[in-house]
Amino acid sequence: MRALLPLLRTGWGWRAGPPAAARLPRGKSAGPGPHGAMAQAFYRTEERGQLYSPDYRLFFKNVAGHYISPFHDIPLKVDSTENLFNMVVEVPRWTNAKMEIATEEPLNPIKQDIKNGKLRYVANIFPHKGYIWNYGALPQTWEDPHHKDKSTDCCGDNDPIDVCEIGSKVLSCGEIIHVKILGILALIDQGETDWKIIAINVNDPEASKFHDIDDVKKYKPGYLEATLNWFRFYKVPEGKPENQFAFNGEFKNKAFALEVIKSTHECWKTLLMKKCDGGAISCTNVQVCDSPFHCTQEEARSIVELSWDWVTSRCSVLLLVLPRFISRCHHHQIREVKKKSKCGTSLASDLNI
């Protein structure tokens, strides 16, 4: 355990080998096209815990069945093609659960975000249900919270760069797909730059029509306007103000987006080579051999088991002591207990866990 502790802490990994391909979940067909055919071969996922619960984790494996990080070990680019990138799908279209790559956990599984002690679900922004695209991230990118973007004058949000995939298919959480970049939106979230890439699955039946942001306006009229409104209002039901945007909410074109991706990729390289302060970000990886955060396949397996034991033990302790805690407080003031239950930090402190 002591030997693994440095790996459990923080951190472009680039690797030699064949181009990465998308994974399709739980035996689903890869669909037509060469990129779909490769998809099933390269990546797999492993679910642990109950979906829509605090202990749910979706771990990633390569074709050999070894654990990898979707943040660090899946290459950003599929091959030398200028506009062909890997995308990790976190949230399927029309769903509400805010699933995301766990950037601070070893090997970065996908989990459901928790805020104030409660699992996060986005509100339905009329007239839509949940997320209006397949939502996810580009691996091997990082929006550096210490780097001020020259075009937005704000620092990054400390996450991989987000992607809104606008194709016609509803994808699955954990899929790795190949996308081509069409444009980008600069959301300013609580003073931080939070780029939103607009992209399309190359295996989408209509993908051949789309080459730049103007094609989205032409072939999917109203979609960009709906996207802008969704990001403007999606936090308002939580009592927060409307989000703001750089460039007055203008969507920038593919060329601009590619430059942003290149910049965030360089930031990620710096992170993974320990040339900047990554804070709590976990940089543990299996395939970036020259990274100081590199670990062996055996160490990765041990890390998964140790981190999973930690997650389940905390959830088990909470479930065990919570009824006693409520019973003890019942005769004092049950309303105060409910109030504390809404705040994970206060409750955990009271329970000494």
Short mmCIF file of N, CA and C in Angstrom, two decimals, residues 80-181:
data_model
loop_
_atom_site.label_atom_id
_atom_site.label_comp_id
_atom_site.label_asym_id
_atom_site.label_seq_id
_atom_site.Cartn_x
_atom_site.Cartn_y
_atom_site.Cartn_z
N SER A 80 -3.12 10.43 -37.73
CA SER A 80 -2.51 11.68 -38.20
C SER A 80 -3.51 12.60 -38.90
N THR A 81 -4.74 12.12 -39.12
CA THR A 81 -5.77 12.95 -39.73
C THR A 81 -5.97 14.22 -38.91
N GLU A 82 -6.04 15.35 -39.59
CA GLU A 82 -6.09 16.63 -38.88
C GLU A 82 -7.31 16.74 -37.98
N ASN A 83 -8.46 16.27 -38.43
CA ASN A 83 -9.70 16.51 -37.70
C ASN A 83 -10.40 15.20 -37.36
N LEU A 84 -9.73 14.36 -36.59
CA LEU A 84 -10.33 13.11 -36.14
C LEU A 84 -9.83 12.82 -34.72
N PHE A 85 -10.76 12.93 -33.77
CA PHE A 85 -10.40 12.87 -32.36
C PHE A 85 -11.20 11.81 -31.62
N ASN A 86 -10.63 11.32 -30.54
CA ASN A 86 -11.37 10.44 -29.64
C ASN A 86 -12.21 11.27 -28.68
N MET A 87 -13.40 10.80 -28.41
CA MET A 87 -14.28 11.43 -27.43
C MET A 87 -14.73 10.37 -26.44
N VAL A 88 -14.66 10.70 -25.16
CA VAL A 88 -15.20 9.83 -24.11
C VAL A 88 -16.61 10.32 -23.79
N VAL A 89 -17.61 9.48 -24.05
CA VAL A 89 -19.00 9.85 -23.76
C VAL A 89 -19.27 9.68 -22.27
N GLU A 90 -19.67 10.75 -21.63
CA GLU A 90 -20.01 10.71 -20.21
C GLU A 90 -21.52 10.67 -19.99
N VAL A 91 -22.26 11.48 -20.75
CA VAL A 91 -23.71 11.60 -20.54
C VAL A 91 -24.44 11.37 -21.87
N PRO A 92 -25.27 10.33 -21.97
CA PRO A 92 -26.06 10.13 -23.18
C PRO A 92 -27.12 11.23 -23.34
N ARG A 93 -27.45 11.53 -24.58
CA ARG A 93 -28.47 12.54 -24.85
C ARG A 93 -29.80 12.15 -24.18
N TRP A 94 -30.53 13.16 -23.76
CA TRP A 94 -31.86 13.07 -23.14
C TRP A 94 -31.82 12.48 -21.73
N THR A 95 -30.65 12.34 -21.13
CA THR A 95 -30.58 11.88 -19.74
C THR A 95 -30.18 13.04 -18.84
N ASN A 96 -30.39 12.88 -17.54
CA ASN A 96 -30.20 13.98 -16.59
C ASN A 96 -29.06 13.78 -15.59
N ALA A 97 -28.67 12.52 -15.36
CA ALA A 97 -27.61 12.27 -14.37
C ALA A 97 -26.29 12.85 -14.84
N LYS A 98 -25.66 13.65 -13.99
CA LYS A 98 -24.40 14.31 -14.37
C LYS A 98 -23.24 13.36 -14.12
N MET A 99 -22.98 12.52 -15.11
CA MET A 99 -21.86 11.59 -15.06
C MET A 99 -20.61 12.29 -15.59
N GLU A 100 -19.46 12.00 -14.99
CA GLU A 100 -18.24 12.68 -15.42
C GLU A 100 -17.00 11.87 -15.05
N ILE A 101 -15.93 12.13 -15.80
CA ILE A 101 -14.64 11.53 -15.47
C ILE A 101 -14.21 12.05 -14.10
N ALA A 102 -13.87 11.13 -13.21
CA ALA A 102 -13.45 11.50 -11.86
C ALA A 102 -11.98 11.91 -11.90
N THR A 103 -11.72 13.18 -12.13
CA THR A 103 -10.35 13.64 -12.36
C THR A 103 -9.47 13.50 -11.12
N GLU A 104 -10.06 13.43 -9.94
CA GLU A 104 -9.25 13.37 -8.72
C GLU A 104 -9.10 11.96 -8.17
N GLU A 105 -9.66 10.96 -8.88
CA GLU A 105 -9.54 9.58 -8.44
C GLU A 105 -8.54 8.82 -9.30
N PRO A 106 -7.81 7.88 -8.73
CA PRO A 106 -6.82 7.11 -9.50
C PRO A 106 -7.46 6.41 -10.70
N LEU A 107 -6.83 6.53 -11.86
CA LEU A 107 -7.28 5.96 -13.13
C LEU A 107 -8.60 6.54 -13.61
N ASN A 108 -9.11 7.53 -12.91
CA ASN A 108 -10.18 8.41 -13.41
C ASN A 108 -11.41 7.69 -13.99
N PRO A 109 -12.06 6.83 -13.20
CA PRO A 109 -13.30 6.22 -13.69
C PRO A 109 -14.39 7.26 -13.87
N ILE A 110 -15.45 6.90 -14.54
CA ILE A 110 -16.63 7.77 -14.63
C ILE A 110 -17.50 7.53 -13.40
N LYS A 111 -17.97 8.62 -12.81
CA LYS A 111 -18.88 8.52 -11.67
C LYS A 111 -19.94 9.60 -11.81
N GLN A 112 -20.96 9.54 -10.96
CA GLN A 112 -21.95 10.61 -10.94
C GLN A 112 -21.50 11.68 -9.97
N ASP A 113 -21.54 12.92 -10.41
CA ASP A 113 -21.10 14.03 -9.59
C ASP A 113 -21.99 14.18 -8.36
N ILE A 114 -21.39 14.58 -7.26
CA ILE A 114 -22.12 14.82 -6.01
C ILE A 114 -21.86 16.25 -5.57
N LYS A 115 -22.92 16.94 -5.21
CA LYS A 115 -22.78 18.31 -4.73
C LYS A 115 -23.66 18.49 -3.51
N ASN A 116 -23.09 19.05 -2.47
CA ASN A 116 -23.81 19.23 -1.21
C ASN A 116 -24.40 17.92 -0.71
N GLY A 117 -23.64 16.84 -0.89
CA GLY A 117 -24.06 15.55 -0.39
C GLY A 117 -25.12 14.84 -1.21
N LYS A 118 -25.50 15.40 -2.35
CA LYS A 118 -26.56 14.80 -3.17
C LYS A 118 -26.04 14.53 -4.58
N LEU A 119 -26.49 13.41 -5.15
CA LEU A 119 -26.17 13.10 -6.53
C LEU A 119 -26.75 14.17 -7.44
N ARG A 120 -25.96 14.59 -8.45
CA ARG A 120 -26.40 15.69 -9.31
C ARG A 120 -27.17 15.21 -10.52
N TYR A 121 -28.28 15.88 -10.78
CA TYR A 121 -29.08 15.69 -12.00
C TYR A 121 -29.35 17.08 -12.56
N VAL A 122 -29.13 17.26 -13.86
CA VAL A 122 -29.43 18.56 -14.44
C VAL A 122 -30.94 18.69 -14.61
N ALA A 123 -31.41 19.91 -14.49
CA ALA A 123 -32.84 20.17 -14.66
C ALA A 123 -33.22 20.09 -16.14
N ASN A 124 -34.49 19.88 -16.39
CA ASN A 124 -34.99 19.94 -17.76
C ASN A 124 -35.19 21.40 -18.14
N ILE A 125 -34.51 21.83 -19.18
CA ILE A 125 -34.63 23.20 -19.65
C ILE A 125 -35.64 23.21 -20.78
N PHE A 126 -36.81 23.74 -20.52
CA PHE A 126 -37.94 23.69 -21.44
C PHE A 126 -37.51 24.15 -22.85
N PRO A 127 -37.90 23.40 -23.88
CA PRO A 127 -38.78 22.23 -23.89
C PRO A 127 -38.00 20.91 -23.93
N HIS A 128 -36.77 20.89 -23.43
CA HIS A 128 -35.91 19.73 -23.61
C HIS A 128 -35.92 18.82 -22.39
N LYS A 129 -35.50 17.57 -22.62
CA LYS A 129 -35.33 16.59 -21.55
C LYS A 129 -33.84 16.31 -21.36
N GLY A 130 -33.29 16.71 -20.23
CA GLY A 130 -31.89 16.42 -19.93
C GLY A 130 -30.93 17.11 -20.89
N TYR A 131 -29.81 16.46 -21.09
CA TYR A 131 -28.79 16.99 -22.01
C TYR A 131 -29.29 16.86 -23.44
N ILE A 132 -29.05 17.86 -24.27
CA ILE A 132 -29.61 17.87 -25.62
C ILE A 132 -28.61 17.39 -26.67
N TRP A 133 -27.49 16.84 -26.22
CA TRP A 133 -26.50 16.21 -27.08
C TRP A 133 -25.91 15.05 -26.28
N ASN A 134 -25.14 14.21 -26.95
CA ASN A 134 -24.28 13.29 -26.21
C ASN A 134 -23.10 14.12 -25.70
N TYR A 135 -22.92 14.09 -24.40
CA TYR A 135 -21.97 15.01 -23.76
C TYR A 135 -20.78 14.22 -23.22
N GLY A 136 -19.59 14.79 -23.39
CA GLY A 136 -18.42 14.09 -22.89
C GLY A 136 -17.19 14.97 -22.92
N ALA A 137 -16.04 14.35 -23.15
CA ALA A 137 -14.77 15.08 -23.06
C ALA A 137 -13.76 14.53 -24.06
N LEU A 138 -12.80 15.37 -24.40
CA LEU A 138 -11.66 14.93 -25.19
C LEU A 138 -10.56 14.49 -24.23
N PRO A 139 -10.06 13.24 -24.36
CA PRO A 139 -8.97 12.81 -23.49
C PRO A 139 -7.70 13.59 -23.78
N GLN A 140 -6.79 13.54 -22.83
CA GLN A 140 -5.49 14.19 -22.96
C GLN A 140 -5.60 15.69 -23.26
N THR A 141 -6.60 16.32 -22.66
CA THR A 141 -6.73 17.78 -22.67
C THR A 141 -6.98 18.22 -21.24
N TRP A 142 -6.63 19.46 -20.95
CA TRP A 142 -6.81 19.99 -19.59
C TRP A 142 -6.90 21.50 -19.65
N GLU A 143 -7.96 22.06 -19.08
CA GLU A 143 -8.13 23.50 -18.99
C GLU A 143 -7.48 23.98 -17.69
N ASP A 144 -6.27 24.46 -17.82
CA ASP A 144 -5.42 24.80 -16.69
C ASP A 144 -6.02 25.96 -15.88
N PRO A 145 -6.31 25.73 -14.60
CA PRO A 145 -6.90 26.80 -13.77
C PRO A 145 -5.91 27.92 -13.43
N HIS A 146 -4.63 27.72 -13.75
CA HIS A 146 -3.62 28.76 -13.50
C HIS A 146 -3.22 29.50 -14.77
N HIS A 147 -3.81 29.10 -15.90
CA HIS A 147 -3.45 29.70 -17.19
C HIS A 147 -4.60 30.58 -17.69
N LYS A 148 -4.36 31.87 -17.85
CA LYS A 148 -5.40 32.77 -18.33
C LYS A 148 -5.46 32.72 -19.86
N ASP A 149 -6.63 32.36 -20.37
CA ASP A 149 -6.81 32.28 -21.82
C ASP A 149 -6.80 33.69 -22.41
N LYS A 150 -5.99 33.89 -23.45
CA LYS A 150 -5.85 35.23 -24.01
C LYS A 150 -7.12 35.72 -24.71
N SER A 151 -7.99 34.78 -25.15
CA SER A 151 -9.20 35.20 -25.86
C SER A 151 -10.38 35.42 -24.94
N THR A 152 -10.38 34.82 -23.75
CA THR A 152 -11.49 34.99 -22.81
C THR A 152 -11.10 35.81 -21.58
N ASP A 153 -9.80 35.94 -21.34
CA ASP A 153 -9.27 36.64 -20.18
C ASP A 153 -9.68 35.97 -18.87
N CYS A 154 -9.94 34.65 -18.95
CA CYS A 154 -10.28 33.88 -17.76
C CYS A 154 -9.43 32.60 -17.74
N CYS A 155 -9.20 32.08 -16.55
CA CYS A 155 -8.45 30.84 -16.42
C CYS A 155 -9.36 29.64 -16.69
N GLY A 156 -8.75 28.48 -16.86
CA GLY A 156 -9.50 27.26 -17.15
C GLY A 156 -10.24 26.71 -15.95
N ASP A 157 -11.08 25.71 -16.20
CA ASP A 157 -11.95 25.17 -15.14
C ASP A 157 -11.42 23.88 -14.52
N ASN A 158 -10.17 23.50 -14.83
CA ASN A 158 -9.51 22.37 -14.19
C ASN A 158 -10.04 21.01 -14.64
N ASP A 159 -10.64 20.95 -15.83
CA ASP A 159 -11.21 19.70 -16.36
C ASP A 159 -10.73 19.47 -17.79
N PRO A 160 -10.90 18.23 -18.29
CA PRO A 160 -10.73 18.02 -19.72
C PRO A 160 -11.73 18.87 -20.49
N ILE A 161 -11.44 19.16 -21.74
CA ILE A 161 -12.32 20.02 -22.51
C ILE A 161 -13.61 19.26 -22.87
N ASP A 162 -14.75 19.93 -22.72
CA ASP A 162 -16.06 19.31 -22.91
C ASP A 162 -16.44 19.25 -24.39
N VAL A 163 -17.25 18.23 -24.73
CA VAL A 163 -17.70 18.03 -26.11
C VAL A 163 -19.21 17.82 -26.13
N CYS A 164 -19.87 18.52 -27.05
CA CYS A 164 -21.29 18.30 -27.34
C CYS A 164 -21.36 17.60 -28.70
N GLU A 165 -21.70 16.32 -28.70
CA GLU A 165 -21.77 15.55 -29.94
C GLU A 165 -23.19 15.62 -30.47
N ILE A 166 -23.37 16.13 -31.71
CA ILE A 166 -24.69 16.51 -32.21
C ILE A 166 -25.27 15.49 -33.19
N GLY A 167 -24.70 14.31 -33.29
CA GLY A 167 -25.21 13.31 -34.22
C GLY A 167 -26.59 12.82 -33.85
N SER A 168 -27.14 11.94 -34.68
CA SER A 168 -28.52 11.49 -34.53
C SER A 168 -28.67 10.32 -33.56
N LYS A 169 -27.58 9.66 -33.19
CA LYS A 169 -27.66 8.49 -32.33
C LYS A 169 -27.57 8.87 -30.85
N VAL A 170 -28.31 8.15 -30.03
CA VAL A 170 -28.15 8.27 -28.58
C VAL A 170 -27.07 7.28 -28.18
N LEU A 171 -25.98 7.78 -27.65
CA LEU A 171 -24.84 6.94 -27.30
C LEU A 171 -24.93 6.48 -25.85
N SER A 172 -23.95 5.72 -25.42
CA SER A 172 -23.96 5.17 -24.06
C SER A 172 -22.81 5.73 -23.24
N CYS A 173 -23.01 5.83 -21.95
CA CYS A 173 -21.96 6.28 -21.04
C CYS A 173 -20.77 5.33 -21.14
N GLY A 174 -19.59 5.90 -21.36
CA GLY A 174 -18.38 5.09 -21.45
C GLY A 174 -17.97 4.75 -22.87
N GLU A 175 -18.79 5.05 -23.85
CA GLU A 175 -18.38 4.80 -25.23
C GLU A 175 -17.22 5.71 -25.60
N ILE A 176 -16.31 5.18 -26.39
CA ILE A 176 -15.24 5.98 -26.99
C ILE A 176 -15.55 6.05 -28.48
N ILE A 177 -15.82 7.24 -28.96
CA ILE A 177 -16.19 7.40 -30.37
C ILE A 177 -15.20 8.33 -31.05
N HIS A 178 -15.20 8.27 -32.38
CA HIS A 178 -14.38 9.17 -33.18
C HIS A 178 -15.25 10.32 -33.66
N VAL A 179 -14.77 11.53 -33.44
CA VAL A 179 -15.55 12.71 -33.81
C VAL A 179 -14.71 13.64 -34.67
N LYS A 180 -15.41 14.44 -35.49
CA LYS A 180 -14.73 15.54 -36.15
C LYS A 180 -15.26 16.83 -35.56
N ILE A 181 -14.37 17.78 -35.41
CA ILE A 181 -14.65 19.04 -34.72
C ILE A 181 -15.29 20.01 -35.71
#
